[in-house]
PDB file of C-alpha atoms in Angstrom:
ATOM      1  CA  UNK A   8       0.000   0.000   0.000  1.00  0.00           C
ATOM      2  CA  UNK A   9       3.081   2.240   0.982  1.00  0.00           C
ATOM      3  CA  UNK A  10       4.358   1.657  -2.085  1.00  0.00           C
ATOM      4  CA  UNK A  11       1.528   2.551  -4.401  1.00  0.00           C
ATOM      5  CA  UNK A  12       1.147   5.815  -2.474  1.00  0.00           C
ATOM      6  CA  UNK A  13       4.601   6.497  -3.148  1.00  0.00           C
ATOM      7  CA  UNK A  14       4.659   5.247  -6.488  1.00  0.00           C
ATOM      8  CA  UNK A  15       1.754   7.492  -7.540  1.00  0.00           C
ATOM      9  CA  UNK A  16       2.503  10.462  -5.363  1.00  0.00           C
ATOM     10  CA  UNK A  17       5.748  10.477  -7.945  1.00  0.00           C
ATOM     11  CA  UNK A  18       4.227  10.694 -10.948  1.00  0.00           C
ATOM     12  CA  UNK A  19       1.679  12.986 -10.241  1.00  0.00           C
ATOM     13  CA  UNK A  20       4.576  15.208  -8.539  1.00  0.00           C
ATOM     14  CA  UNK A  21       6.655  14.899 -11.755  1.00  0.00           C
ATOM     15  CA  UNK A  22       3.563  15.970 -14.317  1.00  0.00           C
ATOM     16  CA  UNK A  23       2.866  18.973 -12.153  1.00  0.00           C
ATOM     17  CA  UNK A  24       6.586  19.947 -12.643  1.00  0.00           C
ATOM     18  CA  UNK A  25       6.421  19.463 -16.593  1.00  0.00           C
ATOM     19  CA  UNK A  26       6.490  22.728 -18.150  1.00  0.00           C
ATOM     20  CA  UNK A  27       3.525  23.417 -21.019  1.00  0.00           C
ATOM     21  CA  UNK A  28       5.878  22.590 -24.164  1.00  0.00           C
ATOM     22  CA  UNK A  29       6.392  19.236 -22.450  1.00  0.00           C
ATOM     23  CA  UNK A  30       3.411  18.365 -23.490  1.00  0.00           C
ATOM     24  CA  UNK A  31       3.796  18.176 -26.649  1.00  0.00           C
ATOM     25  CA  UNK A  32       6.614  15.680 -26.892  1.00  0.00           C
ATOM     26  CA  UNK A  33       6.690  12.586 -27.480  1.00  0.00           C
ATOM     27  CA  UNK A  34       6.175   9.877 -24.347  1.00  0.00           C
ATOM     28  CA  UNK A  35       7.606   6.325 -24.127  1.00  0.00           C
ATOM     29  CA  UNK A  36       3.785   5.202 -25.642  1.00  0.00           C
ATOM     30  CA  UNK A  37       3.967   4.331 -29.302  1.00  0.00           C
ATOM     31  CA  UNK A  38       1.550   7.123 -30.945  1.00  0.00           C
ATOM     32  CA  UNK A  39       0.873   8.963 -28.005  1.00  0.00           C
ATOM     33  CA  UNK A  40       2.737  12.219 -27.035  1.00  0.00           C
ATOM     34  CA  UNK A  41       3.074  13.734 -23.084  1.00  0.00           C
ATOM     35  CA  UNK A  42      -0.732  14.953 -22.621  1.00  0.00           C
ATOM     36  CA  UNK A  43      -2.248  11.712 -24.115  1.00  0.00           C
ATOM     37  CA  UNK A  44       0.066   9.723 -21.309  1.00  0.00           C
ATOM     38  CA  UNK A  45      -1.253  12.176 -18.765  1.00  0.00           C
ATOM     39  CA  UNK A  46      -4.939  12.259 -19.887  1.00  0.00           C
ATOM     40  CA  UNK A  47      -4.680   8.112 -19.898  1.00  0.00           C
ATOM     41  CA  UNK A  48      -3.422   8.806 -16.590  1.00  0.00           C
ATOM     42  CA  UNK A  49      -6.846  10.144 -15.484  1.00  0.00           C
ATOM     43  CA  UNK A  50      -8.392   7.519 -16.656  1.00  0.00           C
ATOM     44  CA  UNK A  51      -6.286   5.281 -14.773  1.00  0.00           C
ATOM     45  CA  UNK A  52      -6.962   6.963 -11.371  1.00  0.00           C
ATOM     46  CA  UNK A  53     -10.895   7.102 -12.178  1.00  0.00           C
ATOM     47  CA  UNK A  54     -10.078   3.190 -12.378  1.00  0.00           C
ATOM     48  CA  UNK A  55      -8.856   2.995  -9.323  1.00  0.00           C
ATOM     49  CA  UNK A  56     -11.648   4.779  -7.812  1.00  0.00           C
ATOM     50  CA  UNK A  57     -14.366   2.716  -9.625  1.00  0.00           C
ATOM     51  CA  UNK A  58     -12.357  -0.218  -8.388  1.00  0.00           C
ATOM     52  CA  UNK A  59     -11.518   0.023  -4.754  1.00  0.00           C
ATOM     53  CA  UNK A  60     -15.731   0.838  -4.597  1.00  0.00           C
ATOM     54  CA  UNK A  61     -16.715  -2.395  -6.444  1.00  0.00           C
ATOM     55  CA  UNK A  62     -17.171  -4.833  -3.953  1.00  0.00           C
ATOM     56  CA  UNK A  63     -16.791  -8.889  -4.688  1.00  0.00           C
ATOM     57  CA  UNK A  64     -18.192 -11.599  -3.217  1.00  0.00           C
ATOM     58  CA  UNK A  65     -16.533 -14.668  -4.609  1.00  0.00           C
ATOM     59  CA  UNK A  66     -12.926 -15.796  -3.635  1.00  0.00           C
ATOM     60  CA  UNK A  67     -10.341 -14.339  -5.679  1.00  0.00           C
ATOM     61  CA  UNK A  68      -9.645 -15.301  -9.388  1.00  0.00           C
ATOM     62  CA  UNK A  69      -6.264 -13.646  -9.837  1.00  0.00           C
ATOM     63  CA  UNK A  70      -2.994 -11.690  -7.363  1.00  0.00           C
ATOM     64  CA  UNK A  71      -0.764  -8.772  -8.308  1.00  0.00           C
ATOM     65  CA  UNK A  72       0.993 -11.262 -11.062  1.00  0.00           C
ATOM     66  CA  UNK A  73      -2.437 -13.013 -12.830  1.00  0.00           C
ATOM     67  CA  UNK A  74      -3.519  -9.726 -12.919  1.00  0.00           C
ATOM     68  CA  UNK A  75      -1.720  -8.711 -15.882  1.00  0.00           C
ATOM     69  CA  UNK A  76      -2.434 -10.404 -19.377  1.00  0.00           C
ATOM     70  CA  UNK A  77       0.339 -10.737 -21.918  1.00  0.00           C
ATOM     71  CA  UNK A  78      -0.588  -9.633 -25.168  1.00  0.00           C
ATOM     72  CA  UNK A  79       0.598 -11.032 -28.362  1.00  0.00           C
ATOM     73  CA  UNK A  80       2.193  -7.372 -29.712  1.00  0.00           C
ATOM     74  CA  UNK A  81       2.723  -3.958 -28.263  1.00  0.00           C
ATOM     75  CA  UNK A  82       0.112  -1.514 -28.937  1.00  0.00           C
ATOM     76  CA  UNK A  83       0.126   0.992 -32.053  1.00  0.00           C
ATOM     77  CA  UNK A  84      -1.999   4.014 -30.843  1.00  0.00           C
ATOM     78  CA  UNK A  85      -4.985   2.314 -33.408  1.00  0.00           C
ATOM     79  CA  UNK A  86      -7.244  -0.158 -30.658  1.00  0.00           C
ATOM     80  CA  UNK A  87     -10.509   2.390 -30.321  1.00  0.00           C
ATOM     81  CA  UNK A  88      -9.791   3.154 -26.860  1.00  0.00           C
ATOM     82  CA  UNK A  89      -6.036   3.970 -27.224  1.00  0.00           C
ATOM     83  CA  UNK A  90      -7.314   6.040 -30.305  1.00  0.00           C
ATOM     84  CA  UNK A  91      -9.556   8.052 -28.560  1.00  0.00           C
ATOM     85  CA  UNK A  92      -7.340   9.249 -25.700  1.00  0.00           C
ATOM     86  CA  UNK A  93      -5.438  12.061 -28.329  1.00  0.00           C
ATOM     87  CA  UNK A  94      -8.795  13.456 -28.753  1.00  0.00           C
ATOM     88  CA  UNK A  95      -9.929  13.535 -25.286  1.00  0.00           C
ATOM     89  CA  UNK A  96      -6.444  14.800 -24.237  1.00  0.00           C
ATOM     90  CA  UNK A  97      -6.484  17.324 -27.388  1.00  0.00           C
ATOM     91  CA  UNK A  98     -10.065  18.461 -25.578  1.00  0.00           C
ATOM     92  CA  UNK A  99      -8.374  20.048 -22.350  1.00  0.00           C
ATOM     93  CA  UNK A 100      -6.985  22.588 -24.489  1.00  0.00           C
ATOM     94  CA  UNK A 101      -4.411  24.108 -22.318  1.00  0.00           C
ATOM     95  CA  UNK A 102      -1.943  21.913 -20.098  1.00  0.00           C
ATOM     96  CA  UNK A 103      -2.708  23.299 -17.191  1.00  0.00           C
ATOM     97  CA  UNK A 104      -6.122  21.739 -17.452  1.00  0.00           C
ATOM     98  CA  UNK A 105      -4.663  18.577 -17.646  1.00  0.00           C
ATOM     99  CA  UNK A 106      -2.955  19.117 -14.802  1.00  0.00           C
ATOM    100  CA  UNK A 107      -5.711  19.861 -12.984  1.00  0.00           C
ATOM    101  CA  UNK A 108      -7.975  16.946 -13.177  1.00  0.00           C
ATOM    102  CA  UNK A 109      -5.261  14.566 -12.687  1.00  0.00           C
ATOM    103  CA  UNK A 110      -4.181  16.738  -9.407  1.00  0.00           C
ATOM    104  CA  UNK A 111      -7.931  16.374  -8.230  1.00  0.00           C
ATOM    105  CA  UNK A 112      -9.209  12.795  -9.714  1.00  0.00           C
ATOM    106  CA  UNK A 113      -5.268  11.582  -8.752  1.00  0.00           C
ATOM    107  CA  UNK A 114      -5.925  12.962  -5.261  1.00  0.00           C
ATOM    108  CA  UNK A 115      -9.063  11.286  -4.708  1.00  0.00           C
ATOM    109  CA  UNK A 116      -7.643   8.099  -5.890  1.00  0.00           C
ATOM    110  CA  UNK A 117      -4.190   8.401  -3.371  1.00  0.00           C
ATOM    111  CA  UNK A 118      -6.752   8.840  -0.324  1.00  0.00           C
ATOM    112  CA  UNK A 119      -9.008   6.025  -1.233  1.00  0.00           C
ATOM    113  CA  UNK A 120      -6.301   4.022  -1.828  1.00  0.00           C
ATOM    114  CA  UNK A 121      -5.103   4.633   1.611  1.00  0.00           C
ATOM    115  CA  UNK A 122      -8.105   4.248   3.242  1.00  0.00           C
ATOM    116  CA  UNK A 123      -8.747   0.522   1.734  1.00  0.00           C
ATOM    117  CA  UNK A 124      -8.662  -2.416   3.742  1.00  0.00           C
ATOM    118  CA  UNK A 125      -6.188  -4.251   1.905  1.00  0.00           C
ATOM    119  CA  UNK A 126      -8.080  -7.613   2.502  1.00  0.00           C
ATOM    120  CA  UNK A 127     -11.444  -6.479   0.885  1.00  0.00           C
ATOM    121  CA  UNK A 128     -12.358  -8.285  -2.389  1.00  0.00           C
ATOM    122  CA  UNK A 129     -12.801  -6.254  -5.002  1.00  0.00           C
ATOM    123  CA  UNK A 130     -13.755  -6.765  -8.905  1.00  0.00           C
ATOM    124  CA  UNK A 131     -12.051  -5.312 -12.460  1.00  0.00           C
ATOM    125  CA  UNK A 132     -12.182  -6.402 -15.717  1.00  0.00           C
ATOM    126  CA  UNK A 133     -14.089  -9.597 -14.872  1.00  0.00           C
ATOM    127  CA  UNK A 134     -10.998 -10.689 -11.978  1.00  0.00           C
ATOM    128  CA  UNK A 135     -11.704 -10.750  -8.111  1.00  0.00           C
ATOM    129  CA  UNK A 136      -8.732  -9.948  -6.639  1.00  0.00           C
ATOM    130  CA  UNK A 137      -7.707  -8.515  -2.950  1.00  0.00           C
ATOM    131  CA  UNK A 138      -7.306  -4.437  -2.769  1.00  0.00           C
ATOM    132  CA  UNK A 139      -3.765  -5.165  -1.403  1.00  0.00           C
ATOM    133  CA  UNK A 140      -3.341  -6.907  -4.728  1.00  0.00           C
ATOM    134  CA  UNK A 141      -4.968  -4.980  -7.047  1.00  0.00           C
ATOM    135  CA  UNK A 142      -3.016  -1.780  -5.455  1.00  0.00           C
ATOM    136  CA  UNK A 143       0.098  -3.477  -5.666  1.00  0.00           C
ATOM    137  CA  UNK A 144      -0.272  -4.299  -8.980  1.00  0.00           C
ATOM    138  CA  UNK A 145      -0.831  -0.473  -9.858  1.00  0.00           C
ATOM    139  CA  UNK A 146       3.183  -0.332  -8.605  1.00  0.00           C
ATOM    140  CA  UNK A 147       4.307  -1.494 -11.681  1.00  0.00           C
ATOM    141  CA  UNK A 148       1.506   0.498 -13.613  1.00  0.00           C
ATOM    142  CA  UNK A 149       2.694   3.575 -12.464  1.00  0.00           C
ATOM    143  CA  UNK A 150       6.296   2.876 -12.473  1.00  0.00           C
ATOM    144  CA  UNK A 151       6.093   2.100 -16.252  1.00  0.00           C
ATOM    145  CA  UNK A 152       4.130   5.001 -17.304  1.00  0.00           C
ATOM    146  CA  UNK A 153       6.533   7.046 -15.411  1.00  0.00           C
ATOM    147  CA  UNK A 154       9.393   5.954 -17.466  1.00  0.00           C
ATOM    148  CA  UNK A 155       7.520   6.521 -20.013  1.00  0.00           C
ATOM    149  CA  UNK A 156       6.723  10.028 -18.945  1.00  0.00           C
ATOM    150  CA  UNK A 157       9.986  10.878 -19.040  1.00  0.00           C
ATOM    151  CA  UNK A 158      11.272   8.736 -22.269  1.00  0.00           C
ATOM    152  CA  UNK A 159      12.225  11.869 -23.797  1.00  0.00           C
ATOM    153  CA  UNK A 160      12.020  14.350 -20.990  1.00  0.00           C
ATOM    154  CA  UNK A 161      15.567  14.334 -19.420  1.00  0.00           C
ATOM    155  CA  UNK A 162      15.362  16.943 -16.816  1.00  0.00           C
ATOM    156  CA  UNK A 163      12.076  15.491 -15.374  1.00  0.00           C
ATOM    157  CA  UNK A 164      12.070  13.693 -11.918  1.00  0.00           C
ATOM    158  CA  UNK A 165      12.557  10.085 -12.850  1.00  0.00           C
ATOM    159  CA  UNK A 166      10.662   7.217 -10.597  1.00  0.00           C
ATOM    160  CA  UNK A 167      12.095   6.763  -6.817  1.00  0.00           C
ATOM    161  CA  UNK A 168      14.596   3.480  -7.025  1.00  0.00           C
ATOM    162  CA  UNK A 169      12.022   1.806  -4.288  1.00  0.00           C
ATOM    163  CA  UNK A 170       9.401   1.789  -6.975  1.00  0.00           C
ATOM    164  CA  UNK A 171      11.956   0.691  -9.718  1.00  0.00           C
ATOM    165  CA  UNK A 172      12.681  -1.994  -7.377  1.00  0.00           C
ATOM    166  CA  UNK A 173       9.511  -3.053  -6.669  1.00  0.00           C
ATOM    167  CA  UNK A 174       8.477  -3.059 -10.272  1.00  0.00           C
ATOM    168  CA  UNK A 175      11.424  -4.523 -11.190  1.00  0.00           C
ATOM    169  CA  UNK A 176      10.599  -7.794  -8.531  1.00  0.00           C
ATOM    170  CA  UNK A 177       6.892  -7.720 -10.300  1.00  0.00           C
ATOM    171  CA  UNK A 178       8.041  -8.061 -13.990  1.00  0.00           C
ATOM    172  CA  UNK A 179      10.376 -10.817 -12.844  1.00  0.00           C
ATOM    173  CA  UNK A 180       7.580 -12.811 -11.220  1.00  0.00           C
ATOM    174  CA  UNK A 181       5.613 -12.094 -14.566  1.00  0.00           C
ATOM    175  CA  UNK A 182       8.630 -13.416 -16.296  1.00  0.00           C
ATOM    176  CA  UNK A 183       8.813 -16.449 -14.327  1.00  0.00           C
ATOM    177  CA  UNK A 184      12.638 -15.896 -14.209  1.00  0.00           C
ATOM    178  CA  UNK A 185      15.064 -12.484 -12.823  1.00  0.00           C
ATOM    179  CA  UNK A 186      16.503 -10.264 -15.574  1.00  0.00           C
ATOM    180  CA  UNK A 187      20.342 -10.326 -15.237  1.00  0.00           C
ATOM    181  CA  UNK A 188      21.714  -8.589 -12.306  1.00  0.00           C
ATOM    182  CA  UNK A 189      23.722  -6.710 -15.031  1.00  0.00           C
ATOM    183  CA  UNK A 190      20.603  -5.074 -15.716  1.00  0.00           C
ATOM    184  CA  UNK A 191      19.597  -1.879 -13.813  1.00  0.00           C
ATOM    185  CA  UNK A 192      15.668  -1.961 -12.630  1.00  0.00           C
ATOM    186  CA  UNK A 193      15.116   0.894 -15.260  1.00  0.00           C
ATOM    187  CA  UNK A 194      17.119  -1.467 -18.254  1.00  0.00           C
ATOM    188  CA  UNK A 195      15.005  -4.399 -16.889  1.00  0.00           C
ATOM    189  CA  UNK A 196      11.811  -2.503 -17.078  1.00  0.00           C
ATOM    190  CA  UNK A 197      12.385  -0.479 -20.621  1.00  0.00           C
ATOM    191  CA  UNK A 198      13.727  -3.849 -21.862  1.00  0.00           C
ATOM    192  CA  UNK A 199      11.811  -6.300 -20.603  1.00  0.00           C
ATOM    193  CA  UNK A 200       8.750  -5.100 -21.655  1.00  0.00           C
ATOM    194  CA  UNK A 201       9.735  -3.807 -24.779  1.00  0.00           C
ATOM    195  CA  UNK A 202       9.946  -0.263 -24.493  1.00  0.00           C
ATOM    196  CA  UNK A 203      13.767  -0.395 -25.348  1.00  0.00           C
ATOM    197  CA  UNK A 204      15.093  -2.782 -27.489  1.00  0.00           C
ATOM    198  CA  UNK A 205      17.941  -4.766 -25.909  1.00  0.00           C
ATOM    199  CA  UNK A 206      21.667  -3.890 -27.180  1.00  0.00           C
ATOM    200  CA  UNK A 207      23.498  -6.849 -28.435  1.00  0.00           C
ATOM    201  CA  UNK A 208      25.656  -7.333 -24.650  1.00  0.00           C
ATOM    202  CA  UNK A 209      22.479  -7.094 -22.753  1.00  0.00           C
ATOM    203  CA  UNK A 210      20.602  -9.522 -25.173  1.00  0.00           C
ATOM    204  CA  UNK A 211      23.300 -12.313 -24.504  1.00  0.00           C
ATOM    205  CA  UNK A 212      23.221 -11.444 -21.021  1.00  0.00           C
ATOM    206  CA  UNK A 213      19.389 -12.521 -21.248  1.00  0.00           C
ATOM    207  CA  UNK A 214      20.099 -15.379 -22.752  1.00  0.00           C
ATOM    208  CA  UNK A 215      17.292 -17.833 -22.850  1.00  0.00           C
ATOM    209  CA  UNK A 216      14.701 -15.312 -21.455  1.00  0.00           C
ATOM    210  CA  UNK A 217      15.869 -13.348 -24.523  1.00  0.00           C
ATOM    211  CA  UNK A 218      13.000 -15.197 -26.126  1.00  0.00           C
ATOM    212  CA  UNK A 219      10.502 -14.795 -23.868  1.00  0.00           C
ATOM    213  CA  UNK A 220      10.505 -11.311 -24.489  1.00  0.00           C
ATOM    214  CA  UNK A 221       9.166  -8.138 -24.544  1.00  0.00           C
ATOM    215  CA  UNK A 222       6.471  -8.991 -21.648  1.00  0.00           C
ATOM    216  CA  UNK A 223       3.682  -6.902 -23.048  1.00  0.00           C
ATOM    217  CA  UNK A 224       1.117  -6.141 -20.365  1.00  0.00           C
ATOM    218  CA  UNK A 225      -2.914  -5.458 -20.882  1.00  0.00           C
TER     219      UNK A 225
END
């Protein structure tokens, strides 16, 4: 839970810093630039809110791991959804907007987050799963799309190295197997999940999980 709040409190923290030309770069999201990642990120924390109030009764069907699904290629920007978010994004018209609902929607999702009982059953996209679980699974959510915030953003904050770690551990257990210890948790992360494509050294370092790869998560 402590590390979702910190996770979270991160990003939101480094999108308030972004100045209003940031916005218009590109992010780490193929087809999307800086406000479609941050207007997606709205989304995400009206998720979480819809979520932790969506009660389950039946024992859980998935953890923080089965939670993710592995999809057979990385997204282009064309599914409908991840098509629509440039327009809604293009919609706020000034950054600052953006800002602003993800400062108050982002808020509201930190404090119900905190307020959870991490044992509580909830449901999402047809799983049952534990709020602890669920929330930790957000970890690595947010972790990623901070990385990807700041793809090509140098001077912005980058994720703390607890929630680099911690995503880092997730991705593995998705894996099934630890990226080499070679790695850093941000070369394991872009890497692994396809974001970066490996450099000849690192892909024999990989060796037979070289194949397994990139993990991409839906």
């Amino acid at each position: 839970m402590e590390l979702f709040s910190h996770s979270w409190q991160a990003l939101r923290a480094a999108v308030a810093a972004l100045a209003d030309e940031d916005f218009e770069q590109p992010s780490g999201c193929a087809g999307w630039l800086v406000r479609d990642l941050v207007c997606h990120l709205v989304i995400d924390a009206q998720d979480v809110l819809i979520t932790l109030v969506t009660p389950a009764e039946s024992e859980p069907t998935a953890d923080a791991v089965t939670y993710w699904e592995l999809l057979d290629a990385p997204p282009t920007g064309e599914d409908p959804l991840d098509a629509l978010i440039p327009r809604l994004a293009a919609a706020y018209g000034e950054p600052r907007w953006l800002k602003f609902h993800l400062d108050d929607v982002g808020s509201a999702a930190g404090r119900a987050a905190e307020l959870a009982d991490p044992a509580l059953l909830v449901s999402t996209q047809d799983k049952v799963l534990t709020a602890g679980d669920y929330l930790a699974a957000y970890v690595l959510e947010w972790t990623l799309h901070h990385l990807d915030l700041t793809a090509h953003l140098p001077s912005a904050a980058a994720p703390p190295a607890e929630t680099l770690a911690a995503a880092r551990t997730a991705l593995e257990r998705i894996a099934g197997a630890p990226f080499p210890v070679s790695f850093s948790d941000e070369a394991a992360l872009r890497v692994g999940t396809g974001r970066r494509t490996p450099t000849d050294a690192e892909r024999a370092a990989l060796g037979d999980l070289a194949a397994s790869l990139p993990l991409v998560l839906g």
